mmCIF file with all atom_site columns, C-alpha atoms in Angstrom:
data_model
loop_
_atom_site.group_PDB
_atom_site.id
_atom_site.type_symbol
_atom_site.label_atom_id
_atom_site.label_alt_id
_atom_site.label_comp_id
_atom_site.label_asym_id
_atom_site.label_entity_id
_atom_site.label_seq_id
_atom_site.pdbx_PDB_ins_code
_atom_site.Cartn_x
_atom_site.Cartn_y
_atom_site.Cartn_z
_atom_site.occupancy
_atom_site.B_iso_or_equiv
_atom_site.pdbx_formal_charge
_atom_site.auth_seq_id
_atom_site.auth_comp_id
_atom_site.auth_asym_id
_atom_site.auth_atom_id
_atom_site.pdbx_PDB_model_num
ATOM 1   C CA . MET A 1 1   ? -3.025  0.152   -14.449 1.00 59.00 ? 1302 MET A CA 1
ATOM 2   C CA . ASP A 1 2   ? -0.939  -0.488  -11.289 1.00 73.00 ? 1303 ASP A CA 1
ATOM 3   C CA . VAL A 1 3   ? -1.934  -3.582  -9.182  1.00 77.00 ? 1304 VAL A CA 1
ATOM 4   C CA . PRO A 1 4   ? -2.271  -2.694  -5.559  1.00 79.00 ? 1305 PRO A CA 1
ATOM 5   C CA . ARG A 1 5   ? 0.406   -4.270  -3.385  1.00 76.00 ? 1306 ARG A CA 1
ATOM 6   C CA . ASP A 1 6   ? -2.215  -5.809  -1.114  1.00 79.00 ? 1307 ASP A CA 1
ATOM 7   C CA . LEU A 1 7   ? -3.604  -7.823  -4.067  1.00 84.00 ? 1308 LEU A CA 1
ATOM 8   C CA . PRO A 1 8   ? -2.709  -11.611 -4.082  1.00 86.00 ? 1309 PRO A CA 1
ATOM 9   C CA . PHE A 1 9   ? -0.628  -12.592 -7.194  1.00 86.00 ? 1310 PHE A CA 1
ATOM 10  C CA . HIS A 1 10  ? -2.967  -14.966 -8.392  1.00 88.00 ? 1311 HIS A CA 1
ATOM 11  C CA . LEU A 1 11  ? -5.824  -12.271 -8.612  1.00 89.00 ? 1312 LEU A CA 1
ATOM 12  C CA . SER A 1 12  ? -3.922  -9.850  -10.828 1.00 88.00 ? 1313 SER A CA 1
ATOM 13  C CA . SER A 1 13  ? -5.384  -10.859 -14.094 1.00 90.00 ? 1314 SER A CA 1
ATOM 14  C CA . ALA A 1 14  ? -9.178  -10.713 -12.697 1.00 91.00 ? 1315 ALA A CA 1
ATOM 15  C CA . PHE A 1 15  ? -8.279  -7.343  -11.536 1.00 91.00 ? 1316 PHE A CA 1
ATOM 16  C CA . ARG A 1 16  ? -6.915  -6.064  -14.930 1.00 90.00 ? 1317 ARG A CA 1
ATOM 17  C CA . ALA A 1 17  ? -9.914  -7.397  -16.735 1.00 91.00 ? 1318 ALA A CA 1
ATOM 18  C CA . VAL A 1 18  ? -12.275 -5.821  -14.295 1.00 91.00 ? 1319 VAL A CA 1
ATOM 19  C CA . GLY A 1 19  ? -10.140 -2.456  -15.030 1.00 90.00 ? 1320 GLY A CA 1
ATOM 20  C CA . LEU A 1 20  ? -11.467 -0.521  -12.039 1.00 88.00 ? 1321 LEU A CA 1
ATOM 21  C CA . PRO A 1 21  ? -8.702  1.906   -10.687 1.00 83.00 ? 1322 PRO A CA 1
ATOM 22  C CA . TRP A 1 22  ? -8.198  0.772   -7.184  1.00 81.00 ? 1323 TRP A CA 1
ATOM 23  C CA . PRO A 1 23  ? -5.909  2.478   -4.719  1.00 75.00 ? 1324 PRO A CA 1
ATOM 24  C CA . ASP A 1 24  ? -2.717  1.038   -3.308  1.00 75.00 ? 1325 ASP A CA 1
ATOM 25  C CA . VAL A 1 25  ? -4.320  1.331   0.095   1.00 74.00 ? 1326 VAL A CA 1
ATOM 26  C CA . ARG A 1 26  ? -1.870  -0.894  1.897   1.00 72.00 ? 1327 ARG A CA 1
ATOM 27  C CA . ILE A 1 27  ? -4.294  -1.645  4.968   1.00 74.00 ? 1328 ILE A CA 1
ATOM 28  C CA . ALA A 1 28  ? -1.317  -3.184  6.784   1.00 72.00 ? 1329 ALA A CA 1
ATOM 29  C CA . HIS A 1 29  ? 0.087   0.157   7.265   1.00 70.00 ? 1330 HIS A CA 1
ATOM 30  C CA . PHE A 1 30  ? -2.838  0.977   9.494   1.00 73.00 ? 1331 PHE A CA 1
ATOM 31  C CA . ASP A 1 31  ? -2.549  -2.107  11.920  1.00 70.00 ? 1332 ASP A CA 1
ATOM 32  C CA . SER A 1 32  ? -0.247  -0.076  14.275  1.00 71.00 ? 1333 SER A CA 1
ATOM 33  C CA . ALA A 1 33  ? -2.515  3.146   14.228  1.00 71.00 ? 1334 ALA A CA 1
ATOM 34  C CA . PRO A 1 34  ? -4.913  1.663   16.910  1.00 69.00 ? 1335 PRO A CA 1
ATOM 35  C CA . ALA A 1 35  ? -2.065  0.957   19.384  1.00 72.00 ? 1336 ALA A CA 1
ATOM 36  C CA . GLU A 1 36  ? -0.677  4.130   18.850  1.00 73.00 ? 1337 GLU A CA 1
ATOM 37  C CA . LEU A 1 37  ? -3.949  5.725   19.272  1.00 72.00 ? 1338 LEU A CA 1
ATOM 38  C CA . GLY A 1 38  ? -4.552  3.757   22.588  1.00 74.00 ? 1339 GLY A CA 1
ATOM 39  C CA . GLU A 1 39  ? -7.408  5.125   24.659  1.00 76.00 ? 1340 GLU A CA 1
ATOM 40  C CA . HIS A 1 40  ? -7.905  8.249   22.924  1.00 76.00 ? 1341 HIS A CA 1
ATOM 41  C CA . ARG A 1 41  ? -11.573 9.356   23.046  1.00 79.00 ? 1342 ARG A CA 1
ATOM 42  C CA . GLU A 1 42  ? -11.743 9.444   19.356  1.00 78.00 ? 1343 GLU A CA 1
ATOM 43  C CA . ALA A 1 43  ? -9.828  6.114   18.873  1.00 76.00 ? 1344 ALA A CA 1
ATOM 44  C CA . PRO A 1 44  ? -12.950 4.200   18.172  1.00 81.00 ? 1345 PRO A CA 1
ATOM 45  C CA . ARG A 1 45  ? -13.661 5.833   15.162  1.00 80.00 ? 1346 ARG A CA 1
ATOM 46  C CA . PRO A 1 46  ? -10.608 5.342   12.999  1.00 78.00 ? 1347 PRO A CA 1
ATOM 47  C CA . ARG A 1 47  ? -10.645 1.693   14.296  1.00 80.00 ? 1348 ARG A CA 1
ATOM 48  C CA . GLU A 1 48  ? -14.292 1.186   12.837  1.00 84.00 ? 1349 GLU A CA 1
ATOM 49  C CA . HIS A 1 49  ? -13.173 3.267   9.525   1.00 82.00 ? 1350 HIS A CA 1
ATOM 50  C CA . ILE A 1 50  ? -10.017 0.959   9.286   1.00 83.00 ? 1351 ILE A CA 1
ATOM 51  C CA . GLY A 1 51  ? -12.165 -2.106  9.940   1.00 85.00 ? 1352 GLY A CA 1
ATOM 52  C CA . ARG A 1 52  ? -14.616 -0.931  7.040   1.00 86.00 ? 1353 ARG A CA 1
ATOM 53  C CA . LEU A 1 53  ? -11.685 -0.405  4.830   1.00 85.00 ? 1354 LEU A CA 1
ATOM 54  C CA . ARG A 1 54  ? -10.460 -3.901  5.324   1.00 87.00 ? 1355 ARG A CA 1
ATOM 55  C CA . THR A 1 55  ? -13.749 -5.362  4.719   1.00 90.00 ? 1356 THR A CA 1
ATOM 56  C CA . ILE A 1 56  ? -14.484 -3.583  1.702   1.00 90.00 ? 1357 ILE A CA 1
ATOM 57  C CA . LEU A 1 57  ? -10.860 -4.675  0.386   1.00 88.00 ? 1358 LEU A CA 1
ATOM 58  C CA . GLU A 1 58  ? -11.456 -8.328  1.220   1.00 90.00 ? 1359 GLU A CA 1
ATOM 59  C CA . ALA A 1 59  ? -14.805 -8.210  -0.320  1.00 92.00 ? 1360 ALA A CA 1
ATOM 60  C CA . PHE A 1 60  ? -13.359 -6.906  -3.428  1.00 92.00 ? 1361 PHE A CA 1
ATOM 61  C CA . PHE A 1 61  ? -10.684 -9.389  -3.641  1.00 91.00 ? 1362 PHE A CA 1
ATOM 62  C CA . GLY A 1 62  ? -13.284 -12.150 -2.810  1.00 93.00 ? 1363 GLY A CA 1
ATOM 63  C CA . HIS A 1 63  ? -15.228 -11.256 -5.947  1.00 93.00 ? 1364 HIS A CA 1
ATOM 64  C CA . LEU A 1 64  ? -12.009 -11.336 -7.921  1.00 92.00 ? 1365 LEU A CA 1
ATOM 65  C CA . ASP A 1 65  ? -11.239 -14.594 -6.543  1.00 93.00 ? 1366 ASP A CA 1
ATOM 66  C CA . GLU A 1 66  ? -14.641 -15.911 -7.517  1.00 93.00 ? 1367 GLU A CA 1
ATOM 67  C CA . LEU A 1 67  ? -14.045 -14.591 -11.070 1.00 92.00 ? 1368 LEU A CA 1
ATOM 68  C CA . ALA A 1 68  ? -10.730 -16.245 -11.224 1.00 91.00 ? 1369 ALA A CA 1
ATOM 69  C CA . ALA A 1 69  ? -12.295 -19.367 -10.180 1.00 92.00 ? 1370 ALA A CA 1
ATOM 70  C CA . ASP A 1 70  ? -14.859 -19.247 -12.632 1.00 90.00 ? 1371 ASP A CA 1
ATOM 71  C CA . HIS A 1 71  ? -12.434 -19.254 -15.298 1.00 89.00 ? 1372 HIS A CA 1
ATOM 72  C CA . ASP A 1 72  ? -10.363 -22.045 -13.773 1.00 88.00 ? 1373 ASP A CA 1
ATOM 73  C CA . GLY A 1 73  ? -7.632  -19.628 -12.620 1.00 84.00 ? 1374 GLY A CA 1
ATOM 74  C CA . ASP A 1 74  ? -6.600  -19.335 -16.282 1.00 87.00 ? 1375 ASP A CA 1
ATOM 75  C CA . PRO A 1 75  ? -5.331  -15.635 -16.666 1.00 84.00 ? 1376 PRO A CA 1
ATOM 76  C CA . LYS A 1 76  ? -5.721  -15.675 -20.478 1.00 87.00 ? 1377 LYS A CA 1
ATOM 77  C CA . SER A 1 77  ? -9.334  -16.909 -20.316 1.00 88.00 ? 1378 SER A CA 1
ATOM 78  C CA . VAL A 1 78  ? -10.172 -14.015 -17.724 1.00 87.00 ? 1379 VAL A CA 1
ATOM 79  C CA . SER A 1 79  ? -8.525  -11.473 -19.939 1.00 86.00 ? 1380 SER A CA 1
ATOM 80  C CA . ARG A 1 80  ? -10.413 -12.868 -22.963 1.00 87.00 ? 1381 ARG A CA 1
ATOM 81  C CA . HIS A 1 81  ? -13.742 -12.201 -21.326 1.00 87.00 ? 1382 HIS A CA 1
ATOM 82  C CA . THR A 1 82  ? -13.166 -8.555  -20.422 1.00 86.00 ? 1383 THR A CA 1
ATOM 83  C CA . ASP A 1 83  ? -16.304 -7.412  -22.158 1.00 88.00 ? 1384 ASP A CA 1
ATOM 84  C CA . ASP A 1 84  ? -18.505 -10.601 -21.193 1.00 88.00 ? 1385 ASP A CA 1
ATOM 85  C CA . PRO A 1 85  ? -21.291 -10.444 -18.469 1.00 91.00 ? 1386 PRO A CA 1
ATOM 86  C CA . CYS A 1 86  ? -18.986 -12.357 -16.011 1.00 90.00 ? 1387 CYS A CA 1
ATOM 87  C CA . VAL A 1 87  ? -16.519 -9.563  -15.917 1.00 90.00 ? 1388 VAL A CA 1
ATOM 88  C CA . THR A 1 88  ? -18.761 -6.643  -16.558 1.00 91.00 ? 1389 THR A CA 1
ATOM 89  C CA . GLY A 1 89  ? -20.883 -7.854  -13.458 1.00 91.00 ? 1390 GLY A CA 1
ATOM 90  C CA . VAL A 1 90  ? -18.094 -7.312  -11.197 1.00 91.00 ? 1391 VAL A CA 1
ATOM 91  C CA . ARG A 1 91  ? -17.169 -4.131  -12.793 1.00 92.00 ? 1392 ARG A CA 1
ATOM 92  C CA . ASP A 1 92  ? -20.735 -2.825  -12.421 1.00 92.00 ? 1393 ASP A CA 1
ATOM 93  C CA . ASP A 1 93  ? -21.002 -4.004  -8.813  1.00 92.00 ? 1394 ASP A CA 1
ATOM 94  C CA . TRP A 1 94  ? -17.705 -2.416  -7.754  1.00 92.00 ? 1395 TRP A CA 1
ATOM 95  C CA . ALA A 1 95  ? -17.574 0.925   -10.068 1.00 91.00 ? 1396 ALA A CA 1
ATOM 96  C CA . GLU A 1 96  ? -18.986 3.248   -7.150  1.00 90.00 ? 1397 GLU A CA 1
ATOM 97  C CA . THR A 1 97  ? -16.938 1.649   -4.419  1.00 89.00 ? 1398 THR A CA 1
ATOM 98  C CA . ALA A 1 98  ? -13.680 1.979   -6.483  1.00 87.00 ? 1399 ALA A CA 1
ATOM 99  C CA . ALA A 1 99  ? -14.364 5.632   -6.950  1.00 86.00 ? 1400 ALA A CA 1
ATOM 100 C CA . LEU A 1 100 ? -14.822 6.411   -3.461  1.00 86.00 ? 1401 LEU A CA 1
ATOM 101 C CA . MET A 1 101 ? -11.918 4.179   -2.212  1.00 84.00 ? 1402 MET A CA 1
ATOM 102 C CA . PRO A 1 102 ? -9.160  6.869   -2.569  1.00 81.00 ? 1403 PRO A CA 1
ATOM 103 C CA . ASP A 1 103 ? -11.270 9.462   -0.731  1.00 83.00 ? 1404 ASP A CA 1
ATOM 104 C CA . LEU A 1 104 ? -11.922 7.082   2.018   1.00 82.00 ? 1405 LEU A CA 1
ATOM 105 C CA . HIS A 1 105 ? -8.323  6.077   2.454   1.00 80.00 ? 1406 HIS A CA 1
ATOM 106 C CA . THR A 1 106 ? -7.208  9.684   2.291   1.00 80.00 ? 1407 THR A CA 1
ATOM 107 C CA . ALA A 1 107 ? -9.808  10.748  5.085   1.00 80.00 ? 1408 ALA A CA 1
ATOM 108 C CA . ILE A 1 108 ? -8.688  7.815   7.412   1.00 80.00 ? 1409 ILE A CA 1
ATOM 109 C CA . THR A 1 109 ? -5.255  8.736   7.046   1.00 79.00 ? 1410 THR A CA 1
ATOM 110 C CA . THR A 1 110 ? -5.789  12.311  7.600   1.00 79.00 ? 1411 THR A CA 1
ATOM 111 C CA . PHE A 1 111 ? -7.900  11.501  10.542  1.00 79.00 ? 1412 PHE A CA 1
ATOM 112 C CA . VAL A 1 112 ? -5.377  9.099   12.086  1.00 77.00 ? 1413 VAL A CA 1
ATOM 113 C CA . GLN A 1 113 ? -2.639  11.690  11.644  1.00 76.00 ? 1414 GLN A CA 1
ATOM 114 C CA . GLN A 1 114 ? -4.568  14.499  13.191  1.00 77.00 ? 1415 GLN A CA 1
ATOM 115 C CA . LEU A 1 115 ? -5.121  12.317  16.410  1.00 75.00 ? 1416 LEU A CA 1
ATOM 116 C CA . LEU A 1 116 ? -1.588  11.641  16.436  1.00 72.00 ? 1417 LEU A CA 1
ATOM 117 C CA . GLY A 1 117 ? -0.238  15.172  16.456  1.00 69.00 ? 1418 GLY A CA 1
ATOM 118 C CA . GLY A 1 118 ? -0.483  16.068  12.769  1.00 60.00 ? 1419 GLY A CA 1
ATOM 119 C CA . PRO A 1 119 ? 1.441   14.710  9.803   1.00 53.00 ? 1420 PRO A CA 1
ATOM 120 C CA . ARG A 1 120 ? 4.526   13.494  10.390  1.00 50.00 ? 1421 ARG A CA 1
ATOM 121 C CA . GLY A 1 121 ? 7.459   15.058  8.312   1.00 48.00 ? 1422 GLY A CA 1
ATOM 122 C CA . VAL A 1 122 ? 9.336   13.259  5.663   1.00 46.00 ? 1423 VAL A CA 1
ATOM 123 C CA . PRO A 1 123 ? 11.692  10.955  7.762   1.00 49.00 ? 1424 PRO A CA 1
ATOM 124 C CA . ASP A 1 124 ? 15.158  10.498  7.289   1.00 51.00 ? 1425 ASP A CA 1
ATOM 125 C CA . TYR A 1 125 ? 15.355  6.766   5.968   1.00 47.00 ? 1426 TYR A CA 1
ATOM 126 C CA . LEU A 1 126 ? 19.183  6.492   6.487   1.00 49.00 ? 1427 LEU A CA 1
ATOM 127 C CA . ALA A 1 127 ? 19.106  7.864   10.005  1.00 54.00 ? 1428 ALA A CA 1
ATOM 128 C CA . ALA A 1 128 ? 19.438  4.352   11.547  1.00 57.00 ? 1429 ALA A CA 1
ATOM 129 C CA . ALA A 1 129 ? 22.720  2.963   9.850   1.00 52.00 ? 1430 ALA A CA 1
ATOM 130 C CA . PRO A 1 130 ? 23.111  -0.795  9.375   1.00 51.00 ? 1431 PRO A CA 1
ATOM 131 C CA . ALA A 1 131 ? 25.142  -2.595  12.027  1.00 55.00 ? 1432 ALA A CA 1
ATOM 132 C CA . TRP A 1 132 ? 28.069  -3.364  9.399   1.00 48.00 ? 1433 TRP A CA 1
ATOM 133 C CA . VAL A 1 133 ? 28.188  0.632   9.158   1.00 48.00 ? 1434 VAL A CA 1
ATOM 134 C CA . LYS A 1 134 ? 28.414  1.029   13.063  1.00 54.00 ? 1435 LYS A CA 1
ATOM 135 C CA . ALA A 1 135 ? 31.180  -1.673  13.121  1.00 54.00 ? 1436 ALA A CA 1
ATOM 136 C CA . ARG A 1 136 ? 33.627  -0.320  10.546  1.00 51.00 ? 1437 ARG A CA 1
ATOM 137 C CA . ALA A 1 137 ? 36.752  1.744   11.299  1.00 50.00 ? 1438 ALA A CA 1
ATOM 138 C CA . ARG A 1 138 ? 36.566  5.262   11.046  1.00 49.00 ? 1439 ARG A CA 1
ATOM 139 C CA . ARG A 1 139 ? 38.747  6.277   7.991   1.00 43.00 ? 1440 ARG A CA 1
ATOM 140 C CA . GLY A 1 140 ? 38.255  10.086  7.923   1.00 42.00 ? 1441 GLY A CA 1
ATOM 141 C CA . VAL A 1 141 ? 35.131  10.282  6.059   1.00 45.00 ? 1442 VAL A CA 1
ATOM 142 C CA . ARG A 1 142 ? 31.671  10.694  6.984   1.00 48.00 ? 1443 ARG A CA 1
ATOM 143 C CA . ASP A 1 143 ? 30.175  8.909   9.968   1.00 55.00 ? 1444 ASP A CA 1
ATOM 144 C CA . GLU A 1 144 ? 27.711  7.210   7.704   1.00 58.00 ? 1445 GLU A CA 1
ATOM 145 C CA . PRO A 1 145 ? 27.812  6.407   3.918   1.00 55.00 ? 1446 PRO A CA 1
ATOM 146 C CA . THR A 1 146 ? 25.522  8.137   1.726   1.00 60.00 ? 1447 THR A CA 1
ATOM 147 C CA . THR A 1 147 ? 26.027  6.077   -1.210  1.00 65.00 ? 1448 THR A CA 1
ATOM 148 C CA . GLY A 1 148 ? 26.313  2.132   -2.086  1.00 71.00 ? 1449 GLY A CA 1
ATOM 149 C CA . HIS A 1 149 ? 23.778  -0.778  -2.483  1.00 72.00 ? 1450 HIS A CA 1
ATOM 150 C CA . ALA A 1 150 ? 23.360  -1.594  1.412   1.00 72.00 ? 1451 ALA A CA 1
ATOM 151 C CA . PRO A 1 151 ? 22.427  1.990   2.665   1.00 72.00 ? 1452 PRO A CA 1
ATOM 152 C CA . ALA A 1 152 ? 20.043  2.431   -0.160  1.00 74.00 ? 1453 ALA A CA 1
ATOM 153 C CA . ALA A 1 153 ? 18.621  -0.813  0.060   1.00 75.00 ? 1454 ALA A CA 1
ATOM 154 C CA . ASP A 1 154 ? 18.109  -0.406  3.799   1.00 74.00 ? 1455 ASP A CA 1
ATOM 155 C CA . ALA A 1 155 ? 16.358  3.187   3.207   1.00 73.00 ? 1456 ALA A CA 1
ATOM 156 C CA . LEU A 1 156 ? 14.164  1.704   0.597   1.00 75.00 ? 1457 LEU A CA 1
ATOM 157 C CA . LEU A 1 157 ? 12.896  -1.201  3.155   1.00 74.00 ? 1458 LEU A CA 1
ATOM 158 C CA . ARG A 1 158 ? 12.363  1.633   5.849   1.00 73.00 ? 1459 ARG A CA 1
ATOM 159 C CA . ARG A 1 159 ? 10.406  3.868   3.493   1.00 73.00 ? 1460 ARG A CA 1
ATOM 160 C CA . ARG A 1 160 ? 8.175   0.945   2.096   1.00 72.00 ? 1461 ARG A CA 1
ATOM 161 C CA . GLU A 1 161 ? 7.122   0.180   5.769   1.00 70.00 ? 1462 GLU A CA 1
ATOM 162 C CA . ASP A 1 162 ? 6.488   3.932   6.570   1.00 68.00 ? 1463 ASP A CA 1
ATOM 163 C CA . PRO A 1 163 ? 2.754   4.255   6.768   1.00 64.00 ? 1464 PRO A CA 1
ATOM 164 C CA . TYR A 1 164 ? 2.895   8.228   6.539   1.00 62.00 ? 1465 TYR A CA 1
ATOM 165 C CA . GLY A 1 165 ? 5.841   8.336   4.292   1.00 65.00 ? 1466 GLY A CA 1
ATOM 166 C CA . PRO A 1 166 ? 5.716   9.584   0.585   1.00 65.00 ? 1467 PRO A CA 1
ATOM 167 C CA . ARG A 1 167 ? 3.851   7.433   -1.696  1.00 65.00 ? 1468 ARG A CA 1
ATOM 168 C CA . ILE A 1 168 ? 6.418   8.164   -4.727  1.00 72.00 ? 1469 ILE A CA 1
ATOM 169 C CA . CYS A 1 169 ? 10.125  7.035   -4.691  1.00 72.00 ? 1470 CYS A CA 1
ATOM 170 C CA . VAL A 1 170 ? 12.629  7.911   -7.207  1.00 74.00 ? 1471 VAL A CA 1
ATOM 171 C CA . VAL A 1 171 ? 16.045  5.864   -7.185  1.00 73.00 ? 1472 VAL A CA 1
ATOM 172 C CA . THR A 1 172 ? 18.640  7.098   -9.402  1.00 74.00 ? 1473 THR A CA 1
ATOM 173 C CA . ARG A 1 173 ? 22.587  6.485   -10.021 1.00 73.00 ? 1474 ARG A CA 1
ATOM 174 C CA . PRO A 1 174 ? 25.163  8.528   -11.322 1.00 71.00 ? 1475 PRO A CA 1
ATOM 175 C CA . PRO A 1 175 ? 25.631  7.922   -15.276 1.00 73.00 ? 1476 PRO A CA 1
ATOM 176 C CA . PRO A 1 176 ? 28.288  5.589   -15.945 1.00 75.00 ? 1477 PRO A CA 1
ATOM 177 C CA . ALA A 1 177 ? 31.765  6.966   -16.526 1.00 66.00 ? 1478 ALA A CA 1
#
């Protein structure tokens, strides 16, 4: 089971022990949405839903934190109690909410995108070249490099911060010669 990126590291063993599929909602990506919506007449609704999503996530993480604290922060102790009432109680309390989270997240994302003028196309993550590329001498090749570590890393970092970008990224390289 994948651990959500928003999950604090010290809660990962409790998250795995509870075993509920929880989407990688990345609520921080919604932080800019209220500002982008400005004074739009529909803006209060997504703001309220984003706040609810944040509250739900913080409450779930709070329960995981209590579970970890009850086991003295010992990951092995939590994992040994997967079928014990201490863990099953958290699982039972949150099973319905965990099932609703992907739909809630998708609904908020779709609504915000519609208010902002529809879903954005897949951006060109190499559109803004790093400073060292702009400063290099022209040698009769392409204006911007399309291979190499720096452009690839720069593109990955921009992709990671794009709230409307694709959720899957495949990184490849040519086979060794």
